[in-house]
CSV table of C-alpha atoms in Angstrom, one decimal:
chain,number,residue,atom,x,y,z
A,1,MET,CA,87.8,137.3,58.7
A,2,LEU,CA,87.1,140.7,58.4
A,3,SER,CA,86.3,143.2,55.4
A,4,THR,CA,85.4,146.5,57.0
A,5,LYS,CA,85.2,149.7,56.2
A,6,VAL,CA,85.7,151.0,60.2
A,7,ALA,CA,88.1,148.5,61.0
A,8,VAL,CA,89.4,151.2,62.2
A,9,SER,CA,89.3,154.3,62.4
A,10,ALA,CA,92.4,155.1,65.2
A,11,LEU,CA,92.4,158.6,67.0
A,12,PHE,CA,89.4,159.9,65.7
A,13,LEU,CA,86.9,157.3,66.8
A,14,THR,CA,85.6,156.8,70.2
A,15,THR,CA,84.6,153.6,72.2
A,16,ALA,CA,81.5,153.8,71.2
A,17,ALA,CA,82.5,152.5,66.9
A,18,PHE,CA,85.5,149.1,66.3
A,19,LEU,CA,88.1,151.1,67.5
A,20,ALA,CA,88.6,153.7,70.3
A,21,PRO,CA,90.3,156.7,70.6
A,22,GLN,CA,94.4,156.2,71.8
A,23,THR,CA,96.0,156.6,74.8
A,24,PHE,CA,97.3,159.6,75.6
A,25,SER,CA,99.4,161.7,77.6
A,26,ALA,CA,98.0,165.3,79.8
A,27,PHE,CA,95.5,167.4,78.4
A,28,ALA,CA,93.2,170.4,79.6
A,29,SER,CA,90.9,169.6,82.3
A,30,GLU,CA,88.5,171.5,85.0
A,31,THR,CA,91.0,171.0,88.2
A,32,ALA,CA,94.6,169.9,88.5
A,33,LYS,CA,94.2,167.2,90.2
A,34,GLU,CA,92.9,165.3,86.8
A,35,GLN,CA,95.0,167.2,84.5
A,36,GLU,CA,97.8,165.7,87.0
A,37,THR,CA,95.7,162.3,86.9
A,38,LEU,CA,95.4,162.2,83.0
A,39,LYS,CA,98.6,162.5,82.7
A,40,PHE,CA,99.5,158.8,83.0
A,41,GLY,CA,99.5,155.6,80.2
A,42,PRO,CA,101.9,153.7,78.8
A,43,LYS,CA,105.0,154.3,77.5
A,44,VAL,CA,105.2,154.2,73.9
A,45,THR,CA,108.2,153.4,72.3
A,46,SER,CA,109.2,153.1,68.5
A,47,PHE,CA,111.3,152.0,66.0
A,48,GLU,CA,112.6,151.4,62.9
A,49,LEU,CA,114.6,147.5,61.4
A,50,ASP,CA,117.3,147.7,58.7
A,51,ASN,CA,114.7,147.0,56.2
A,52,GLY,CA,112.2,149.5,57.0
A,53,LEU,CA,108.9,147.5,59.2
A,54,GLN,CA,108.1,150.1,61.7
A,55,VAL,CA,107.6,148.9,65.5
A,56,VAL,CA,105.7,149.9,67.8
A,57,VAL,CA,105.5,148.8,71.8
A,58,ILE,CA,103.4,149.3,74.5
A,59,PRO,CA,103.3,148.2,77.2
A,60,ASP,CA,101.0,147.0,79.2
A,61,ARG,CA,101.4,144.7,82.6
A,62,ARG,CA,98.2,143.9,84.4
A,63,ALA,CA,98.0,141.3,82.8
A,64,PRO,CA,100.4,138.2,81.5
A,65,VAL,CA,99.2,138.3,77.9
A,66,VAL,CA,100.7,139.9,74.6
A,67,THR,CA,98.7,141.4,71.3
A,68,HIS,CA,101.2,140.8,68.8
A,69,MET,CA,99.7,142.9,65.0
A,70,VAL,CA,101.1,143.3,61.5
A,71,TRP,CA,99.6,146.2,59.6
A,72,TYR,CA,100.1,146.7,55.9
A,73,LYS,CA,99.8,150.0,54.8
A,74,VAL,CA,97.2,148.9,51.8
A,75,GLY,CA,93.8,148.3,51.6
A,76,SER,CA,91.1,148.0,49.2
A,77,ALA,CA,90.9,151.3,47.8
A,78,ASP,CA,94.7,150.8,47.3
A,79,GLU,CA,93.6,147.4,44.2
A,80,PRO,CA,94.2,148.4,40.7
A,81,PRO,CA,91.9,149.0,38.0
A,82,GLY,CA,89.0,146.0,37.8
A,83,LYS,CA,91.0,143.7,40.7
A,84,SER,CA,88.2,144.6,43.3
A,85,GLY,CA,88.9,142.6,45.9
A,86,ILE,CA,92.0,141.5,46.1
A,87,ALA,CA,93.1,142.5,49.5
A,88,HIS,CA,90.2,141.1,51.3
A,89,TYR,CA,91.2,138.2,48.9
A,90,LEU,CA,94.7,138.3,49.8
A,91,GLU,CA,93.9,138.3,53.4
A,92,HIS,CA,92.6,134.8,53.4
A,93,LEU,CA,95.5,133.5,51.4
A,94,MET,CA,97.7,134.1,53.8
A,95,PHE,CA,96.8,131.4,56.0
A,96,LYS,CA,97.5,129.0,53.1
A,97,GLY,CA,100.6,128.1,53.9
A,98,THR,CA,104.5,129.1,53.1
A,99,LYS,CA,107.5,127.7,52.2
A,100,THR,CA,108.1,126.2,55.5
A,101,THR,CA,103.9,125.4,56.6
A,102,LYS,CA,101.4,124.1,55.8
A,103,ASN,CA,98.3,125.2,54.5
A,104,GLY,CA,96.4,126.0,57.8
A,105,GLU,CA,99.7,125.0,60.2
A,106,PHE,CA,99.6,128.8,61.0
A,107,SER,CA,96.6,129.0,62.7
A,108,ALA,CA,97.0,125.4,64.4
A,109,LYS,CA,99.9,126.3,65.6
A,110,VAL,CA,98.8,129.3,67.1
A,111,ALA,CA,95.5,127.0,69.0
A,112,GLU,CA,98.1,124.8,70.0
A,113,ILE,CA,100.2,127.5,71.8
A,114,GLY,CA,96.8,129.0,72.9
A,115,GLY,CA,96.6,131.7,71.3
A,116,GLN,CA,93.6,133.6,69.4
A,117,GLU,CA,94.3,135.1,65.6
A,118,ASN,CA,92.1,137.3,63.1
A,119,ALA,CA,92.8,139.5,60.3
A,120,PHE,CA,90.7,142.1,58.9
A,121,THR,CA,90.8,144.2,55.8
A,122,SER,CA,89.2,147.9,55.6
A,123,THR,CA,89.8,150.5,52.8
A,124,ASP,CA,93.1,151.5,53.5
A,125,TYR,CA,94.9,148.3,55.2
A,126,THR,CA,95.1,144.9,55.8
A,127,GLY,CA,95.7,144.0,59.7
A,128,TYR,CA,96.7,140.5,61.2
A,129,PHE,CA,96.7,139.9,65.1
A,130,GLN,CA,97.4,137.0,67.5
A,131,ARG,CA,96.6,137.5,72.1
A,132,ILE,CA,99.2,135.0,72.9
A,133,THR,CA,101.1,134.4,76.3
A,134,PRO,CA,104.7,136.3,76.6
A,135,GLU,CA,106.6,133.0,76.6
A,136,VAL,CA,105.4,132.3,73.2
A,137,LEU,CA,105.8,136.4,71.4
A,138,GLU,CA,108.7,134.3,69.2
A,139,GLU,CA,107.9,131.9,68.0
A,140,MET,CA,104.8,134.1,66.8
A,141,MET,CA,107.0,136.3,65.5
A,142,ARG,CA,108.8,134.2,63.5
A,143,LEU,CA,105.5,132.3,61.8
A,144,GLU,CA,104.2,136.3,61.0
A,145,ALA,CA,107.9,137.1,59.2
A,146,ASP,CA,107.5,133.6,57.6
A,147,ARG,CA,103.9,134.0,55.9
A,148,MET,CA,105.6,138.0,54.8
A,149,GLU,CA,108.1,136.7,52.3
A,150,ASN,CA,107.6,133.1,51.8
A,151,LEU,CA,103.9,133.4,51.0
A,152,VAL,CA,102.8,129.8,48.4
A,153,LEU,CA,100.0,130.2,46.2
A,154,THR,CA,98.7,127.4,44.1
A,155,ASN,CA,95.5,127.3,42.1
A,156,GLU,CA,94.3,124.5,44.1
A,157,ILE,CA,94.4,126.3,46.7
A,158,ILE,CA,93.2,130.2,45.2
A,159,LEU,CA,90.3,128.8,43.3
A,160,PRO,CA,88.2,126.7,46.2
A,161,GLU,CA,89.0,129.9,48.3
A,162,ARG,CA,88.2,132.3,45.7
A,163,ASP,CA,84.6,130.3,46.6
A,164,VAL,CA,84.8,131.1,50.2
A,165,VAL,CA,84.8,134.9,50.0
A,166,GLN,CA,82.0,134.5,47.6
A,167,GLU,CA,79.9,133.1,50.4
A,168,GLU,CA,81.3,135.2,52.8
A,169,ARG,CA,79.4,138.1,49.9
A,170,ASN,CA,76.6,136.2,50.3
A,171,ALA,CA,76.3,136.2,53.8
A,172,ARG,CA,77.3,139.8,54.3
A,173,THR,CA,76.1,141.6,51.6
A,174,GLU,CA,74.0,139.9,49.1
A,175,ASN,CA,71.2,138.5,51.9
A,176,ASN,CA,71.4,141.8,54.2
A,177,PRO,CA,69.4,144.4,52.6
A,178,GLY,CA,71.2,146.8,55.1
A,179,SER,CA,74.4,146.0,53.8
A,180,LEU,CA,73.2,146.1,49.9
A,181,LEU,CA,71.7,149.8,50.6
A,182,ARG,CA,75.0,151.3,52.2
A,183,GLU,CA,77.1,149.5,49.3
A,184,ALA,CA,74.7,151.6,46.7
A,185,MET,CA,75.4,155.0,48.7
A,186,SER,CA,79.1,154.5,48.5
A,187,ALA,CA,78.9,153.8,45.0
A,188,ALA,CA,77.3,157.0,44.8
A,189,LEU,CA,79.0,159.4,47.2
A,190,TYR,CA,82.5,158.8,45.8
A,191,GLN,CA,82.0,159.5,42.1
A,192,ASN,CA,86.3,159.1,41.6
A,193,HIS,CA,87.8,157.9,44.4
A,194,HIS,CA,87.9,153.6,44.8
A,195,TYR,CA,86.3,154.3,48.3
A,196,GLY,CA,83.0,153.8,46.4
A,197,ILE,CA,83.9,150.5,45.3
A,198,PRO,CA,83.2,147.6,48.0
A,199,ILE,CA,85.9,146.2,50.2
A,200,ILE,CA,84.9,142.9,49.3
A,201,GLY,CA,84.5,143.6,45.4
A,202,TRP,CA,82.5,143.5,43.1
A,203,GLU,CA,80.7,139.4,42.5
A,204,HIS,CA,81.8,139.9,39.4
A,205,GLU,CA,85.0,141.4,38.9
A,206,VAL,CA,86.3,139.0,42.3
A,207,ASN,CA,84.8,135.8,40.2
A,208,ALA,CA,88.2,136.7,37.8
A,209,LEU,CA,90.5,137.5,40.1
A,210,ASP,CA,93.3,134.6,39.8
A,211,LYS,CA,97.2,133.2,40.8
A,212,ASP,CA,98.4,136.4,38.9
A,213,ASP,CA,96.4,138.7,40.7
A,214,ALA,CA,97.0,137.9,44.4
A,215,ILE,CA,101.1,137.3,44.0
A,216,ALA,CA,101.5,140.9,42.2
A,217,PHE,CA,99.7,142.5,45.1
A,218,TYR,CA,101.8,141.0,47.6
A,219,ASP,CA,104.5,140.9,46.3
A,220,LYS,CA,104.5,144.8,45.7
A,221,PHE,CA,102.5,145.5,49.4
A,222,TYR,CA,103.2,142.5,51.8
A,223,THR,CA,107.1,143.9,52.2
A,224,PRO,CA,108.5,144.7,55.6
A,225,ASN,CA,108.9,148.9,54.2
A,226,ASN,CA,105.0,148.9,53.8
A,227,ALA,CA,104.2,147.1,56.9
A,228,ILE,CA,103.7,148.1,61.1
A,229,LEU,CA,104.6,145.8,64.5
A,230,VAL,CA,102.4,146.0,66.7
A,231,VAL,CA,103.0,144.1,70.5
A,232,ALA,CA,100.9,145.5,72.8
A,233,GLY,CA,100.8,143.6,76.4
A,234,ASP,CA,103.2,142.5,78.9
A,235,VAL,CA,107.2,142.9,77.3
A,236,GLU,CA,109.8,145.2,77.3
A,237,PRO,CA,111.0,146.9,74.7
A,238,ASP,CA,114.1,146.1,74.5
A,239,ARG,CA,113.5,142.4,74.7
A,240,VAL,CA,110.8,143.1,71.5
A,241,LYS,CA,113.5,145.0,69.4
A,242,GLU,CA,115.7,141.9,70.0
A,243,LEU,CA,112.6,139.5,69.0
A,244,ALA,CA,112.5,141.4,65.8
A,245,ILE,CA,115.4,141.9,65.1
A,246,LYS,CA,116.1,137.9,65.3
A,247,THR,CA,112.9,137.9,63.8
A,248,TYR,CA,111.5,140.3,60.8
A,249,GLY,CA,114.8,141.7,60.9
A,250,LYS,CA,115.5,138.4,58.5
A,251,VAL,CA,112.9,139.8,56.0
A,252,LYS,CA,114.3,141.1,52.8
A,253,ARG,CA,113.4,144.3,51.1
A,254,ARG,CA,111.9,143.2,48.3
A,255,ALA,CA,109.4,146.1,46.9
A,256,GLU,CA,108.8,149.9,47.0
A,257,PRO,CA,105.1,150.9,47.0
A,258,GLY,CA,105.8,154.3,47.3
A,259,GLU,CA,103.2,157.3,48.0
A,260,ARG,CA,99.7,156.2,47.6
A,261,MET,CA,98.5,157.0,44.3
A,262,ARG,CA,94.9,156.9,44.6
A,263,PRO,CA,91.7,158.8,41.9
A,264,SER,CA,90.7,162.2,43.6
A,265,GLU,CA,87.1,162.8,44.6
A,266,PRO,CA,85.7,166.1,42.5
A,267,PRO,CA,83.9,168.7,44.5
A,268,PRO,CA,80.2,167.3,44.9
A,269,ARG,CA,77.6,169.6,43.3
A,270,ALA,CA,74.2,167.5,43.8
A,271,ALA,CA,72.3,166.4,45.7
A,272,ARG,CA,71.9,162.2,44.9
A,273,ARG,CA,68.7,160.1,46.0
A,274,LEU,CA,68.8,156.3,46.6
A,275,SER,CA,65.3,154.0,47.7
A,276,MET,CA,65.9,150.5,47.8
A,277,SER,CA,63.1,147.8,48.7
A,278,ASP,CA,63.1,144.6,49.7
A,279,HIS,CA,60.8,141.7,50.8
A,280,ARG,CA,63.4,141.3,53.9
A,281,VAL,CA,62.9,144.3,55.3
A,282,ARG,CA,61.7,144.3,58.6
A,283,THR,CA,61.8,148.0,59.6
A,284,PRO,CA,62.4,150.8,57.3
A,285,SER,CA,65.2,153.5,57.6
A,286,PHE,CA,66.7,157.0,56.3
A,287,GLN,CA,70.6,157.3,55.7
A,288,ARG,CA,72.5,160.8,54.6
A,289,GLN,CA,76.2,160.5,53.7
A,290,TYR,CA,77.9,163.8,53.5
A,291,LEU,CA,81.2,163.7,51.9
A,292,VAL,CA,83.3,165.1,54.4
A,293,PRO,CA,87.4,166.1,54.9
A,294,SER,CA,89.0,163.1,57.4
A,295,TYR,CA,92.1,164.2,59.6
A,296,ARG,CA,94.7,163.7,57.3
A,297,LEU,CA,92.7,166.2,55.0
A,298,ALA,CA,91.3,168.0,56.9
A,299,GLU,CA,92.0,171.8,57.9
A,300,LYS,CA,93.9,172.6,60.7
A,301,GLY,CA,90.9,172.4,63.7
A,302,GLU,CA,87.9,170.7,61.0
A,303,ALA,CA,88.4,167.2,62.0
A,304,GLU,CA,87.8,168.0,65.3
A,305,ALA,CA,85.2,170.1,65.1
A,306,LEU,CA,83.5,167.6,62.8
A,307,GLU,CA,83.7,165.0,65.8
A,308,VAL,CA,82.6,167.8,68.1
A,309,LEU,CA,79.8,167.9,65.9
A,310,SER,CA,78.5,164.3,65.6
A,311,GLU,CA,78.6,163.8,69.4
A,312,ILE,CA,76.3,166.3,69.7
A,313,PHE,CA,74.2,166.0,66.4
A,314,GLY,CA,74.1,162.0,67.1
A,315,GLY,CA,76.5,160.5,69.0
A,316,SER,CA,74.2,159.3,71.8
A,317,THR,CA,70.7,159.7,73.6
A,318,THR,CA,70.9,162.8,74.8
A,319,SER,CA,72.1,163.7,71.0
A,320,ARG,CA,69.9,166.6,68.9
A,321,MET,CA,68.7,163.7,66.9
A,322,TYR,CA,67.3,161.4,69.5
A,323,ARG,CA,66.2,164.0,71.5
A,324,GLU,CA,63.7,165.6,68.6
A,325,LEU,CA,62.6,162.3,66.9
A,326,VAL,CA,63.1,160.1,69.1
A,327,VAL,CA,61.6,161.6,72.7
A,328,LYS,CA,59.9,164.8,72.1
A,329,GLN,CA,58.3,163.9,68.2
A,330,LYS,CA,57.8,159.9,69.1
A,331,LEU,CA,58.4,160.0,65.2
A,332,ALA,CA,61.2,157.7,65.7
A,333,SER,CA,62.9,153.8,67.1
A,334,SER,CA,66.0,155.2,66.6
A,335,ALA,CA,67.8,158.6,65.4
A,336,GLY,CA,72.0,159.4,65.7
A,337,GLY,CA,74.6,160.4,63.5
A,338,TRP,CA,78.5,160.3,63.0
A,339,TYR,CA,81.7,160.4,61.9
A,340,GLN,CA,84.0,158.5,60.5
A,341,GLY,CA,87.4,160.9,61.0
A,342,GLY,CA,90.0,158.1,59.8
A,343,SER,CA,90.3,157.4,56.6
A,344,TYR,CA,93.6,157.9,54.6
A,345,ASP,CA,91.2,160.0,52.1
A,346,MET,CA,87.6,162.3,52.4
A,347,THR,CA,85.3,160.4,54.2
A,348,GLU,CA,82.0,160.1,55.7
A,349,PHE,CA,79.7,162.3,57.8
A,350,GLY,CA,76.3,160.3,58.3
A,351,VAL,CA,72.5,161.2,59.7
A,352,TYR,CA,70.4,157.7,59.7
A,353,GLY,CA,66.8,157.1,62.0
A,354,SER,CA,64.3,154.2,61.4
A,355,PRO,CA,60.1,155.8,61.9
A,356,ARG,CA,58.2,154.2,64.6
A,357,ASN,CA,55.2,152.0,63.7
A,358,GLY,CA,52.0,154.2,62.1
A,359,LYS,CA,55.6,156.7,61.4
A,360,THR,CA,57.4,156.8,57.5
A,361,LEU,CA,60.7,157.4,56.6
A,362,ASP,CA,59.1,160.6,54.8
A,363,ASP,CA,58.2,161.7,58.4
A,364,VAL,CA,62.0,160.8,60.1
A,365,GLU,CA,63.7,162.9,56.9
A,366,ALA,CA,61.6,166.2,57.9
A,367,ALA,CA,61.9,166.0,60.8
A,368,ALA,CA,66.0,165.6,60.3
A,369,ASP,CA,66.2,168.2,57.8
A,370,ALA,CA,64.2,170.1,60.7
A,371,VAL,CA,67.8,169.3,63.6
A,372,ILE,CA,69.7,170.4,60.3
A,373,ALA,CA,68.4,173.5,60.4
A,374,GLU,CA,68.0,174.7,63.2
A,375,LEU,CA,71.6,173.7,64.1
A,376,LEU,CA,73.1,175.4,61.3
A,377,LYS,CA,70.7,178.5,61.5
A,378,ASN,CA,71.0,178.9,65.0
A,379,GLY,CA,74.3,176.7,65.8
A,380,VAL,CA,75.2,174.7,69.1
A,381,THR,CA,75.9,176.1,72.7
A,382,GLU,CA,78.8,176.3,75.0
A,383,LYS,CA,76.9,173.7,77.2
A,384,GLU,CA,76.8,170.9,74.4
A,385,VAL,CA,80.7,171.4,73.3
A,386,LYS,CA,81.9,171.0,76.5
A,387,ARG,CA,79.9,168.0,77.1
A,388,ALA,CA,80.6,165.8,74.0
A,389,THR,CA,84.6,167.2,74.7
A,390,LYS,CA,84.4,165.7,77.9
A,391,LYS,CA,82.6,162.3,77.0
A,392,LEU,CA,85.3,161.9,74.0
A,393,ILE,CA,87.3,162.2,76.5
A,394,ASN,CA,87.0,160.4,78.6
A,395,SER,CA,86.0,157.8,76.4
A,396,ALA,CA,89.4,157.5,74.9
A,397,ILE,CA,90.9,157.6,78.4
A,398,PHE,CA,88.4,154.1,78.9
A,399,SER,CA,89.6,152.6,76.0
A,400,GLN,CA,92.9,152.4,77.7
A,401,ASP,CA,91.4,149.4,79.7
A,402,SER,CA,92.0,147.3,76.6
A,403,GLN,CA,95.3,146.1,75.6
A,404,ALA,CA,93.8,145.1,72.2
A,405,THR,CA,92.6,148.5,71.3
A,406,LEU,CA,95.4,150.5,72.1
A,407,ALA,CA,97.4,148.5,69.4
A,408,ARG,CA,94.8,148.4,67.4
A,409,ILE,CA,94.3,152.4,68.0
A,410,TYR,CA,98.5,152.7,67.7
A,411,GLY,CA,98.6,150.9,63.9
A,412,GLY,CA,95.5,151.8,62.6
A,413,SER,CA,96.5,155.6,63.1
A,414,LEU,CA,100.4,155.0,61.6
A,415,ALA,CA,98.9,153.1,59.0
A,416,ILE,CA,97.4,155.8,57.1
A,417,GLY,CA,100.1,158.3,58.1
A,418,SER,CA,99.7,159.5,61.2
A,419,THR,CA,102.1,160.3,63.6
A,420,ILE,CA,102.7,158.4,67.5
A,421,GLU,CA,102.4,162.4,68.6
A,422,GLN,CA,99.4,163.6,67.1
A,423,ILE,CA,98.2,159.9,68.8
A,424,GLU,CA,98.9,161.4,72.2
A,425,SER,CA,97.8,165.3,71.8
A,426,TRP,CA,94.4,163.7,70.0
A,427,PRO,CA,92.7,164.9,73.7
A,428,GLN,CA,94.1,168.1,73.6
A,429,ARG,CA,93.3,169.2,70.3
A,430,ILE,CA,89.7,167.8,71.2
A,431,GLY,CA,89.8,170.0,74.3
A,432,ALA,CA,90.3,173.4,72.4
A,433,VAL,CA,87.1,173.4,70.1
A,434,THR,CA,85.4,175.8,70.3
A,435,VAL,CA,81.3,176.8,69.3
A,436,ASP,CA,82.7,178.6,66.7
A,437,ASP,CA,84.7,175.9,65.0
A,438,VAL,CA,81.7,173.7,65.2
A,439,ASN,CA,79.1,175.7,63.5
A,440,LYS,CA,81.9,176.6,61.6
A,441,ALA,CA,82.6,172.7,60.5
A,442,ALA,CA,78.6,172.7,60.5
A,443,ARG,CA,77.7,175.4,58.1
A,444,LYS,CA,80.9,174.3,56.0
A,445,PHE,CA,80.2,170.8,54.8
A,446,LEU,CA,76.6,170.2,55.8
A,447,LYS,CA,74.7,170.6,52.4
A,448,LEU,CA,72.3,168.9,51.0
A,449,LYS,CA,74.8,169.5,47.9
A,450,ARG,CA,77.7,166.9,49.5
A,451,SER,CA,75.2,164.5,50.3
A,452,VAL,CA,73.7,161.1,49.3
A,453,THR,CA,70.3,160.2,51.0
A,454,GLY,CA,69.0,156.8,51.3
A,455,HIS,CA,65.5,154.8,51.9
A,456,LEU,CA,65.4,151.5,52.7
A,457,LEU,CA,61.7,150.1,52.3
A,458,PRO,CA,59.9,146.7,52.8
A,459,GLY,CA,59.4,145.5,49.6
A,460,PRO,CA,57.0,142.3,47.9
A,461,ARG,CA,58.9,139.4,46.7
A,462,GLU,CA,60.6,139.3,43.6
A,463,THR,CA,59.8,135.8,41.4
A,464,ALA,CA,61.1,134.5,38.9
A,465,LYS,CA,60.0,135.5,35.6
A,466,GLU,CA,59.8,133.4,32.5
A,467,GLY,CA,62.2,133.6,29.6
């Protein structure tokens, strides 16, 4: 079980991230032959059950395997004030039994039929998935539909699992200085929005979560009209529809979550800086995050331009950051940048670097600032834009090799409000990005007042103080 901010960035990430862009229809390419070749891809079917559940079917018959996923359109950013971590906590509790299955029986049955399973929580959605063979799809759908409406929670289950969540936080965050710094940077970047709250929750608030909190969250958000079922693999759409009606179709529409009502982020007015020292740090690092719009919130073409900009600026070993800091100046052992476009609300454009032996974080930050200043002054080139767009589009094509990735792409994209048409048009939009588009986006958003800068440094071991 995972709590991750990146879990699915859907159509807005390349294969370098956890999830890659979509499966796509034709888009502009250098030759007519290439364009014709790229027209092929799985034909996606989508329909809605009477109870509001959206169902998406992605045929992929290269192997007798099916990926079955349920996405709930709720994440940590939808939690009530003071209840941080409840979305992730409930994800754990969904495995604890229903009116018809005992605690742990769900996972035991998945293992018995030779399947694989897991779940994840993000800021904007929560997902549950299994990889199974086609002949047991109906049983898998029945089990997942059962826990969509029949979850049973008691204090005997709730309290021990809360300890498990705290141990997960200890392992992933408290024992990882880099995670602690990223958590602090998010809290500084988002001054009002819940994206500044860790997905796994603040420790003191998680300790106070109880059965009533979990049940209230479950009853409000775990309703079929707030969910998306994605089935990818060796299946026929008509058969999936038949099974979906037979299983999920019986689940009652028991709540109306409505539109997401979240605190909005005010315009940034001042640059913020954080520094953290920890004896566990072996390699210092510099990070900076700029507040930028996601695909959903950006003006037409802006998010695509930021995607291309991130590739030019820091997406690979041929990027400006890497070539200048690592190869040319030999200041850094690593350097790069990224854009997290697949958020429901505002998001981040990131810059990072770690110094080589004998160099300092100030050296790396100054060099990164120089790369940014050069980019803002003189802009990107036509050659850079063409190379970046081609690489992004190729990564999207390569992502079609993975059935599970296709399921994640569609589920994650739809869960944050995208449409199938928007998913499939992504390569055309990336291919249409111009030099002027990239330069305009860079000059609009790469401003220090929109940023938080963090330094992670080695430090002395803390010693206990006498009372």
